[in-house]
mmCIF file of C-alpha atoms in Angstrom:
data_model
loop_
_atom_site.group_PDB
_atom_site.id
_atom_site.type_symbol
_atom_site.label_atom_id
_atom_site.label_comp_id
_atom_site.label_asym_id
_atom_site.label_seq_id
_atom_site.Cartn_x
_atom_site.Cartn_y
_atom_site.Cartn_z
ATOM 1 C CA UNK A 1 104.111 97.647 88.026
ATOM 2 C CA UNK A 2 107.721 96.352 88.649
ATOM 3 C CA UNK A 3 107.439 97.146 92.409
ATOM 4 C CA UNK A 4 104.138 95.284 92.501
ATOM 5 C CA UNK A 5 105.864 92.329 90.995
ATOM 6 C CA UNK A 6 108.745 92.524 93.454
ATOM 7 C CA UNK A 7 106.270 92.695 96.269
ATOM 8 C CA UNK A 8 104.653 89.610 94.910
ATOM 9 C CA UNK A 9 108.015 87.860 94.693
ATOM 10 C CA UNK A 10 108.879 88.732 98.220
ATOM 11 C CA UNK A 11 105.492 87.366 99.232
ATOM 12 C CA UNK A 12 106.158 84.177 97.457
ATOM 13 C CA UNK A 13 109.471 83.838 99.351
ATOM 14 C CA UNK A 14 107.908 84.404 102.569
ATOM 15 C CA UNK A 15 105.315 81.807 101.732
ATOM 16 C CA UNK A 16 107.971 79.179 100.928
ATOM 17 C CA UNK A 17 110.016 80.021 104.080
ATOM 18 C CA UNK A 18 107.021 79.802 106.451
ATOM 19 C CA UNK A 19 105.832 76.527 104.845
ATOM 20 C CA UNK A 20 109.373 75.107 105.066
ATOM 21 C CA UNK A 21 109.938 76.080 108.796
ATOM 22 C CA UNK A 22 106.353 75.053 110.020
ATOM 23 C CA UNK A 23 106.428 71.751 108.021
ATOM 24 C CA UNK A 24 109.769 70.987 109.489
ATOM 25 C CA UNK A 25 108.540 71.448 113.002
ATOM 26 C CA UNK A 26 105.574 69.597 112.561
ATOM 27 C CA UNK A 27 107.428 66.628 110.948
ATOM 28 C CA UNK A 28 109.908 66.755 113.870
ATOM 29 C CA UNK A 29 107.200 66.686 116.641
ATOM 30 C CA UNK A 30 107.324 63.278 118.272
ATOM 31 C CA UNK A 31 103.728 62.369 117.501
ATOM 32 C CA UNK A 32 102.753 59.417 115.257
ATOM 33 C CA UNK A 33 99.717 60.458 113.119
ATOM 34 C CA UNK A 34 99.199 56.875 112.125
ATOM 35 C CA UNK A 35 98.615 55.838 115.620
ATOM 36 C CA UNK A 36 96.192 58.754 116.100
ATOM 37 C CA UNK A 37 94.478 57.859 112.878
ATOM 38 C CA UNK A 38 94.152 54.223 112.978
ATOM 39 C CA UNK A 39 94.152 53.577 116.798
ATOM 40 C CA UNK A 40 96.687 52.219 119.291
ATOM 41 C CA UNK A 41 95.779 48.516 118.600
ATOM 42 C CA UNK A 42 96.874 48.490 115.025
ATOM 43 C CA UNK A 43 99.616 45.983 114.490
ATOM 44 C CA UNK A 44 103.103 47.257 113.816
ATOM 45 C CA UNK A 45 103.266 45.949 110.153
ATOM 46 C CA UNK A 46 100.232 47.882 109.267
ATOM 47 C CA UNK A 47 101.574 51.057 111.025
ATOM 48 C CA UNK A 48 104.858 50.581 109.100
ATOM 49 C CA UNK A 49 103.020 50.411 105.737
ATOM 50 C CA UNK A 50 100.958 53.411 106.572
ATOM 51 C CA UNK A 51 103.999 55.427 107.469
ATOM 52 C CA UNK A 52 105.694 54.426 104.291
ATOM 53 C CA UNK A 53 102.557 55.304 102.288
ATOM 54 C CA UNK A 54 102.464 58.928 103.811
ATOM 55 C CA UNK A 55 106.179 59.215 103.493
ATOM 56 C CA UNK A 56 106.741 59.587 107.242
ATOM 57 C CA UNK A 57 109.413 57.136 107.186
ATOM 58 C CA UNK A 58 111.633 59.392 105.097
ATOM 59 C CA UNK A 59 114.422 61.725 106.509
ATOM 60 C CA UNK A 60 113.179 65.285 107.290
ATOM 61 C CA UNK A 61 114.671 67.104 104.465
ATOM 62 C CA UNK A 62 113.090 64.656 102.030
ATOM 63 C CA UNK A 63 109.623 65.038 103.697
ATOM 64 C CA UNK A 64 109.852 68.830 103.446
ATOM 65 C CA UNK A 65 111.250 68.755 99.822
ATOM 66 C CA UNK A 66 108.474 66.418 98.818
ATOM 67 C CA UNK A 67 105.775 68.549 100.326
ATOM 68 C CA UNK A 68 107.100 71.728 98.526
ATOM 69 C CA UNK A 69 107.246 69.686 95.237
ATOM 70 C CA UNK A 70 103.601 68.800 95.893
ATOM 71 C CA UNK A 71 102.544 72.428 96.427
ATOM 72 C CA UNK A 72 104.699 74.024 93.641
ATOM 73 C CA UNK A 73 102.909 74.893 90.392
ATOM 74 C CA UNK A 74 106.054 74.413 88.456
ATOM 75 C CA UNK A 75 108.045 71.187 89.020
ATOM 76 C CA UNK A 76 110.799 69.000 87.529
ATOM 77 C CA UNK A 77 111.233 65.707 89.249
ATOM 78 C CA UNK A 78 112.204 62.090 88.542
ATOM 79 C CA UNK A 79 109.635 60.179 86.623
ATOM 80 C CA UNK A 80 109.174 57.873 89.586
ATOM 81 C CA UNK A 81 108.115 60.883 91.927
ATOM 82 C CA UNK A 82 105.310 62.196 89.765
ATOM 83 C CA UNK A 83 102.039 61.487 91.446
ATOM 84 C CA UNK A 84 98.852 60.442 89.609
ATOM 85 C CA UNK A 85 96.951 62.996 91.673
ATOM 86 C CA UNK A 86 98.723 65.929 90.151
ATOM 87 C CA UNK A 87 96.284 67.861 87.899
ATOM 88 C CA UNK A 88 98.097 69.791 85.122
ATOM 89 C CA UNK A 89 100.311 69.329 82.002
ATOM 90 C CA UNK A 90 103.731 67.541 81.947
ATOM 91 C CA UNK A 91 106.402 66.396 79.521
ATOM 92 C CA UNK A 92 109.075 63.769 79.941
ATOM 93 C CA UNK A 93 112.688 64.868 79.874
ATOM 94 C CA UNK A 94 114.672 61.492 79.948
ATOM 95 C CA UNK A 95 114.212 60.106 83.595
ATOM 96 C CA UNK A 96 112.662 63.486 84.678
ATOM 97 C CA UNK A 97 109.260 65.014 84.212
ATOM 98 C CA UNK A 98 108.728 68.769 83.805
ATOM 99 C CA UNK A 99 105.202 69.923 84.537
ATOM 100 C CA UNK A 100 102.772 72.772 85.378
ATOM 101 C CA UNK A 101 100.157 71.814 87.780
ATOM 102 C CA UNK A 102 97.687 72.794 90.497
ATOM 103 C CA UNK A 103 99.106 72.869 93.936
ATOM 104 C CA UNK A 104 98.507 69.367 95.409
ATOM 105 C CA UNK A 105 97.646 69.490 99.262
ATOM 106 C CA UNK A 106 97.246 65.705 99.503
ATOM 107 C CA UNK A 107 94.553 63.872 101.382
ATOM 108 C CA UNK A 108 93.376 64.058 104.901
ATOM 109 C CA UNK A 109 94.635 61.212 107.258
ATOM 110 C CA UNK A 110 91.325 61.062 109.046
ATOM 111 C CA UNK A 111 88.948 60.665 106.325
ATOM 112 C CA UNK A 112 91.013 60.378 102.992
ATOM 113 C CA UNK A 113 89.107 63.461 101.564
ATOM 114 C CA UNK A 114 91.312 65.769 99.357
ATOM 115 C CA UNK A 115 92.576 68.661 101.598
ATOM 116 C CA UNK A 116 91.820 71.210 98.793
ATOM 117 C CA UNK A 117 88.117 70.159 98.904
ATOM 118 C CA UNK A 118 88.047 70.363 102.817
ATOM 119 C CA UNK A 119 89.569 73.881 102.681
ATOM 120 C CA UNK A 120 87.410 75.116 99.598
ATOM 121 C CA UNK A 121 84.228 74.227 101.636
ATOM 122 C CA UNK A 122 85.543 75.707 104.924
ATOM 123 C CA UNK A 123 87.057 78.841 103.562
ATOM 124 C CA UNK A 124 83.939 80.734 102.423
ATOM 125 C CA UNK A 125 82.316 80.416 105.759
ATOM 126 C CA UNK A 126 85.428 82.147 107.372
ATOM 127 C CA UNK A 127 85.678 84.759 104.604
ATOM 128 C CA UNK A 128 81.900 85.741 105.072
ATOM 129 C CA UNK A 129 82.468 85.806 108.901
ATOM 130 C CA UNK A 130 85.607 87.913 108.735
ATOM 131 C CA UNK A 131 84.240 90.274 106.149
ATOM 132 C CA UNK A 132 81.149 90.868 108.279
ATOM 133 C CA UNK A 133 83.230 91.464 111.400
ATOM 134 C CA UNK A 134 85.577 93.797 109.884
ATOM 135 C CA UNK A 135 82.851 95.605 108.061
ATOM 136 C CA UNK A 136 81.008 96.020 111.406
ATOM 137 C CA UNK A 137 84.220 97.198 113.103
ATOM 138 C CA UNK A 138 85.079 99.695 110.338
ATOM 139 C CA UNK A 139 81.664 101.465 110.250
ATOM 140 C CA UNK A 140 81.257 101.464 114.065
ATOM 141 C CA UNK A 141 84.858 102.104 114.782
ATOM 142 C CA UNK A 142 85.154 105.172 112.345
ATOM 143 C CA UNK A 143 81.866 106.660 113.526
ATOM 144 C CA UNK A 144 82.879 106.387 117.246
ATOM 145 C CA UNK A 145 86.382 107.750 116.427
ATOM 146 C CA UNK A 146 84.987 110.695 114.637
ATOM 147 C CA UNK A 147 82.398 111.432 117.372
ATOM 148 C CA UNK A 148 85.146 111.063 120.007
ATOM 149 C CA UNK A 149 87.432 113.512 118.210
ATOM 150 C CA UNK A 150 84.645 116.069 117.637
ATOM 151 C CA UNK A 151 83.696 115.812 121.257
ATOM 152 C CA UNK A 152 87.176 115.805 122.668
ATOM 153 C CA UNK A 153 87.367 116.523 126.290
ATOM 154 C CA UNK A 154 83.669 115.794 127.030
ATOM 155 C CA UNK A 155 82.325 112.975 129.101
ATOM 156 C CA UNK A 156 81.206 111.277 125.692
ATOM 157 C CA UNK A 157 84.780 111.314 124.589
ATOM 158 C CA UNK A 158 85.996 109.822 127.927
ATOM 159 C CA UNK A 159 83.246 107.131 127.869
ATOM 160 C CA UNK A 160 84.069 105.990 124.184
ATOM 161 C CA UNK A 161 87.796 105.805 125.049
ATOM 162 C CA UNK A 162 87.072 103.822 128.174
ATOM 163 C CA UNK A 163 84.819 101.349 126.308
ATOM 164 C CA UNK A 164 87.287 100.988 123.535
ATOM 165 C CA UNK A 165 90.075 100.166 125.929
ATOM 166 C CA UNK A 166 87.975 97.632 127.688
ATOM 167 C CA UNK A 167 86.991 95.999 124.418
ATOM 168 C CA UNK A 168 90.693 95.932 123.204
ATOM 169 C CA UNK A 169 91.833 94.190 126.424
ATOM 170 C CA UNK A 170 89.298 91.212 126.199
ATOM 171 C CA UNK A 171 90.524 88.387 124.138
ATOM 172 C CA UNK A 172 88.112 87.319 121.214
ATOM 173 C CA UNK A 173 87.650 83.753 122.481
ATOM 174 C CA UNK A 174 86.773 85.095 125.868
ATOM 175 C CA UNK A 175 84.230 87.401 124.395
ATOM 176 C CA UNK A 176 82.907 84.540 122.314
ATOM 177 C CA UNK A 177 82.321 82.469 125.405
ATOM 178 C CA UNK A 178 80.448 85.308 127.166
ATOM 179 C CA UNK A 179 78.252 86.169 124.121
ATOM 180 C CA UNK A 180 77.504 82.431 123.619
ATOM 181 C CA UNK A 181 76.355 81.912 127.297
ATOM 182 C CA UNK A 182 74.518 85.144 127.596
ATOM 183 C CA UNK A 183 72.859 85.620 124.258
ATOM 184 C CA UNK A 184 72.859 82.204 122.868
ATOM 185 C CA UNK A 185 71.733 80.221 126.142
ATOM 186 C CA UNK A 186 70.281 82.551 128.868
ATOM 187 C CA UNK A 187 68.583 85.037 126.572
ATOM 188 C CA UNK A 188 67.920 82.518 123.757
ATOM 189 C CA UNK A 189 64.105 82.901 123.911
ATOM 190 C CA UNK A 190 64.509 86.664 123.504
ATOM 191 C CA UNK A 191 67.342 86.758 120.969
ATOM 192 C CA UNK A 192 66.464 83.677 118.840
ATOM 193 C CA UNK A 193 70.097 82.992 118.725
ATOM 194 C CA UNK A 194 71.896 79.594 119.155
ATOM 195 C CA UNK A 195 74.794 78.932 121.358
ATOM 196 C CA UNK A 196 76.378 76.983 118.445
ATOM 197 C CA UNK A 197 75.738 76.756 114.674
ATOM 198 C CA UNK A 198 77.249 77.143 111.206
ATOM 199 C CA UNK A 199 76.380 79.321 108.280
ATOM 200 C CA UNK A 200 75.096 76.095 106.392
ATOM 201 C CA UNK A 201 72.957 73.599 108.190
ATOM 202 C CA UNK A 202 70.813 70.604 107.339
ATOM 203 C CA UNK A 203 67.177 70.876 107.548
ATOM 204 C CA UNK A 204 64.724 68.020 108.321
ATOM 205 C CA UNK A 205 64.879 66.949 104.646
ATOM 206 C CA UNK A 206 68.585 66.664 104.746
ATOM 207 C CA UNK A 207 69.055 69.747 102.441
ATOM 208 C CA UNK A 208 71.669 72.464 103.133
ATOM 209 C CA UNK A 209 70.042 75.689 104.154
ATOM 210 C CA UNK A 210 71.606 79.114 104.990
ATOM 211 C CA UNK A 211 71.230 80.218 108.673
ATOM 212 C CA UNK A 212 72.292 83.898 108.733
ATOM 213 C CA UNK A 213 71.501 84.368 112.385
ATOM 214 C CA UNK A 214 74.377 82.003 113.206
ATOM 215 C CA UNK A 215 76.815 84.678 111.974
ATOM 216 C CA UNK A 216 75.751 87.256 114.403
ATOM 217 C CA UNK A 217 77.457 86.125 117.696
ATOM 218 C CA UNK A 218 80.679 85.003 116.025
ATOM 219 C CA UNK A 219 81.020 88.289 113.981
ATOM 220 C CA UNK A 220 80.318 90.503 117.075
ATOM 221 C CA UNK A 221 82.934 88.362 119.167
ATOM 222 C CA UNK A 222 85.501 88.912 116.415
ATOM 223 C CA UNK A 223 84.687 92.610 115.674
ATOM 224 C CA UNK A 224 84.907 93.961 119.160
ATOM 225 C CA UNK A 225 88.683 94.245 119.389
ATOM 226 C CA UNK A 226 88.991 95.776 115.910
ATOM 227 C CA UNK A 227 86.226 98.281 116.810
ATOM 228 C CA UNK A 228 88.224 99.264 119.768
ATOM 229 C CA UNK A 229 91.553 99.833 117.978
ATOM 230 C CA UNK A 230 89.827 101.628 114.896
ATOM 231 C CA UNK A 231 88.008 103.817 117.363
ATOM 232 C CA UNK A 232 91.256 105.040 118.988
ATOM 233 C CA UNK A 233 93.220 105.322 115.866
ATOM 234 C CA UNK A 234 90.484 107.273 114.088
ATOM 235 C CA UNK A 235 90.258 109.602 117.179
ATOM 236 C CA UNK A 236 93.910 110.034 117.423
ATOM 237 C CA UNK A 237 94.406 110.739 113.642
ATOM 238 C CA UNK A 238 91.355 113.010 113.468
ATOM 239 C CA UNK A 239 92.653 115.235 116.312
ATOM 240 C CA UNK A 240 96.175 115.375 114.696
ATOM 241 C CA UNK A 241 94.758 116.351 111.201
ATOM 242 C CA UNK A 242 92.391 118.905 112.896
ATOM 243 C CA UNK A 243 95.428 120.808 114.093
ATOM 244 C CA UNK A 244 96.879 121.213 110.619
ATOM 245 C CA UNK A 245 97.036 124.729 108.950
ATOM 246 C CA UNK A 246 94.962 123.771 106.045
ATOM 247 C CA UNK A 247 92.080 122.670 108.219
ATOM 248 C CA UNK A 248 92.248 125.927 110.114
ATOM 249 C CA UNK A 249 92.222 127.873 106.859
ATOM 250 C CA UNK A 250 89.153 125.695 105.748
ATOM 251 C CA UNK A 251 87.267 126.480 108.969
ATOM 252 C CA UNK A 252 88.106 130.141 108.324
ATOM 253 C CA UNK A 253 86.536 130.013 104.919
ATOM 254 C CA UNK A 254 83.213 128.905 106.584
ATOM 255 C CA UNK A 255 82.947 125.277 105.598
ATOM 256 C CA UNK A 256 80.326 123.318 107.455
ATOM 257 C CA UNK A 257 81.452 120.581 109.790
ATOM 258 C CA UNK A 258 80.100 117.956 107.256
ATOM 259 C CA UNK A 259 82.158 119.311 104.359
ATOM 260 C CA UNK A 260 85.230 119.683 106.645
ATOM 261 C CA UNK A 261 85.077 115.998 107.628
ATOM 262 C CA UNK A 262 84.364 114.730 104.165
ATOM 263 C CA UNK A 263 86.759 116.907 102.117
ATOM 264 C CA UNK A 264 89.544 117.427 104.434
ATOM 265 C CA UNK A 265 89.675 115.393 107.556
ATOM 266 C CA UNK A 266 88.593 111.849 106.900
ATOM 267 C CA UNK A 267 90.571 110.947 103.789
ATOM 268 C CA UNK A 268 93.928 112.313 105.238
ATOM 269 C CA UNK A 269 93.163 110.554 108.580
ATOM 270 C CA UNK A 270 92.421 107.194 107.202
ATOM 271 C CA UNK A 271 95.944 105.891 106.531
ATOM 272 C CA UNK A 272 96.601 104.578 109.968
ATOM 273 C CA UNK A 273 93.119 103.176 110.041
ATOM 274 C CA UNK A 274 93.726 101.311 106.764
ATOM 275 C CA UNK A 275 96.829 99.740 108.263
ATOM 276 C CA UNK A 276 94.885 98.575 111.233
ATOM 277 C CA UNK A 277 92.213 97.137 108.820
ATOM 278 C CA UNK A 278 94.662 95.371 106.817
ATOM 279 C CA UNK A 279 96.333 93.655 109.873
ATOM 280 C CA UNK A 280 93.038 93.000 111.578
ATOM 281 C CA UNK A 281 91.316 91.517 108.590
ATOM 282 C CA UNK A 282 94.294 89.109 108.104
ATOM 283 C CA UNK A 283 94.395 88.439 111.757
ATOM 284 C CA UNK A 284 90.604 87.766 111.828
ATOM 285 C CA UNK A 285 91.195 84.940 109.260
ATOM 286 C CA UNK A 286 93.627 83.384 111.601
ATOM 287 C CA UNK A 287 92.051 84.606 114.880
ATOM 288 C CA UNK A 288 88.669 83.211 114.081
ATOM 289 C CA UNK A 289 90.108 79.675 114.739
ATOM 290 C CA UNK A 290 89.058 79.539 118.348
ATOM 291 C CA UNK A 291 85.999 81.698 117.952
ATOM 292 C CA UNK A 292 84.796 79.260 115.096
ATOM 293 C CA UNK A 293 85.527 76.283 117.479
ATOM 294 C CA UNK A 294 83.471 77.640 120.361
ATOM 295 C CA UNK A 295 80.509 78.360 118.181
ATOM 296 C CA UNK A 296 80.988 75.225 116.188
ATOM 297 C CA UNK A 297 81.052 77.389 113.130
ATOM 298 C CA UNK A 298 82.386 75.187 110.217
ATOM 299 C CA UNK A 299 85.127 77.456 108.729
ATOM 300 C CA UNK A 300 88.666 77.342 108.245
ATOM 301 C CA UNK A 301 89.340 77.931 111.961
ATOM 302 C CA UNK A 302 87.226 74.903 112.984
ATOM 303 C CA UNK A 303 88.853 72.620 110.443
ATOM 304 C CA UNK A 304 92.264 73.719 111.551
ATOM 305 C CA UNK A 305 91.760 73.310 115.316
ATOM 306 C CA UNK A 306 90.233 69.829 114.568
ATOM 307 C CA UNK A 307 93.168 68.916 112.428
ATOM 308 C CA UNK A 308 95.570 69.986 115.233
ATOM 309 C CA UNK A 309 93.746 67.850 117.758
ATOM 310 C CA UNK A 310 93.889 64.886 115.367
ATOM 311 C CA UNK A 311 97.387 65.650 114.213
ATOM 312 C CA UNK A 312 96.093 65.581 110.615
ATOM 313 C CA UNK A 313 99.345 66.850 109.017
ATOM 314 C CA UNK A 314 98.027 67.573 105.306
ATOM 315 C CA UNK A 315 95.106 69.552 106.627
ATOM 316 C CA UNK A 316 97.196 71.537 109.037
ATOM 317 C CA UNK A 317 99.823 72.501 106.382
ATOM 318 C CA UNK A 318 97.065 73.162 103.844
ATOM 319 C CA UNK A 319 95.310 75.526 106.260
ATOM 320 C CA UNK A 320 98.614 77.246 107.028
ATOM 321 C CA UNK A 321 99.485 77.617 103.360
ATOM 322 C CA UNK A 322 95.892 79.294 102.649
ATOM 323 C CA UNK A 323 96.052 81.474 105.572
ATOM 324 C CA UNK A 324 99.727 82.665 104.880
ATOM 325 C CA UNK A 325 98.558 83.388 101.291
ATOM 326 C CA UNK A 326 95.586 85.392 102.407
ATOM 327 C CA UNK A 327 98.005 87.484 104.721
ATOM 328 C CA UNK A 328 100.216 88.264 101.682
ATOM 329 C CA UNK A 329 97.477 89.132 99.510
ATOM 330 C CA UNK A 330 95.841 91.512 101.993
ATOM 331 C CA UNK A 331 99.217 93.345 102.542
ATOM 332 C CA UNK A 332 99.772 93.848 98.880
ATOM 333 C CA UNK A 333 96.237 95.038 98.423
ATOM 334 C CA UNK A 334 96.659 97.558 101.287
ATOM 335 C CA UNK A 335 99.867 98.987 99.623
ATOM 336 C CA UNK A 336 97.805 99.722 96.656
ATOM 337 C CA UNK A 337 95.162 101.427 98.834
ATOM 338 C CA UNK A 338 97.842 103.747 100.274
ATOM 339 C CA UNK A 339 98.851 104.847 96.795
ATOM 340 C CA UNK A 340 95.300 105.544 95.975
ATOM 341 C CA UNK A 341 94.502 107.508 99.063
ATOM 342 C CA UNK A 342 97.733 109.365 99.220
ATOM 343 C CA UNK A 343 99.635 109.917 95.834
ATOM 344 C CA UNK A 344 102.595 110.910 97.703
ATOM 345 C CA UNK A 345 103.093 107.502 98.817
ATOM 346 C CA UNK A 346 104.914 105.268 96.493
ATOM 347 C CA UNK A 347 104.455 101.549 96.425
ATOM 348 C CA UNK A 348 107.314 100.141 98.506
ATOM 349 C CA UNK A 349 109.531 97.515 97.522
#
């Protein structure tokens, strides 16, 4: 438990550092978001008022410190700096206010909606897409890796290795374009798939309906590279474990191939695969950005790319915060899985 708490603390430090560095870069960028939001013809007085409203007229260190105060759950700040939008409990200490609150991600420059609401609507779509993609990659990749290792040296083994190498070499966004054009456009009558579409769409009555088929092409596009790396890792790890003395002894005892794989090979060969899964699941959440944009899939990636194009700073920073938090959580969960699968491994600090 102490080591788990220390890992959580280090994750929090990383989150603060990443937010500070990236927000500093964004605020230093010579782009005026008020001009992008309200148009080039807006008069200078109105632009100055908007910049003051958003705090863009403040020095860099004050802008960054102000944002960190907004997202921090525990704050102490001057009474005049306390925002009405904060949701939580607070008490007054002289000219200061001490409070515990929910992180405040501000409002979008483009539509004035709370960033937390925008992200909470988009994040489930990305999570569904990423979980399906990584589930697909896990099942297919492990099966192909096991098959390749058991048939080592045969033409099946060489074919699987060749296909996994090609799959790993192709970027996800390129695969997304190919799949969208081939299966969503040219073969649409045969596949019934659309070149673009989100998980939730409006029907003719204006009601939200779930369109599961819109998950297929984005999930395959995201899953091909993880399938390739998991296949190669499983194959390599299985071949290494198969040469261990205890496996040779188990074979000598007359265990069937199924028992050998289930009881002796697979569990001990999964550690590098889990490492890949953790990294790829976190990467899928971030790497889904361009794939979602290509398929017009309304997830976190689509929202983030749109915010980048419009230079919507609160949405950009909010998406960064959510993505970084997911990376940290996934890494901690993977450390716990290591301990479960191999008791010899201790939770690292």
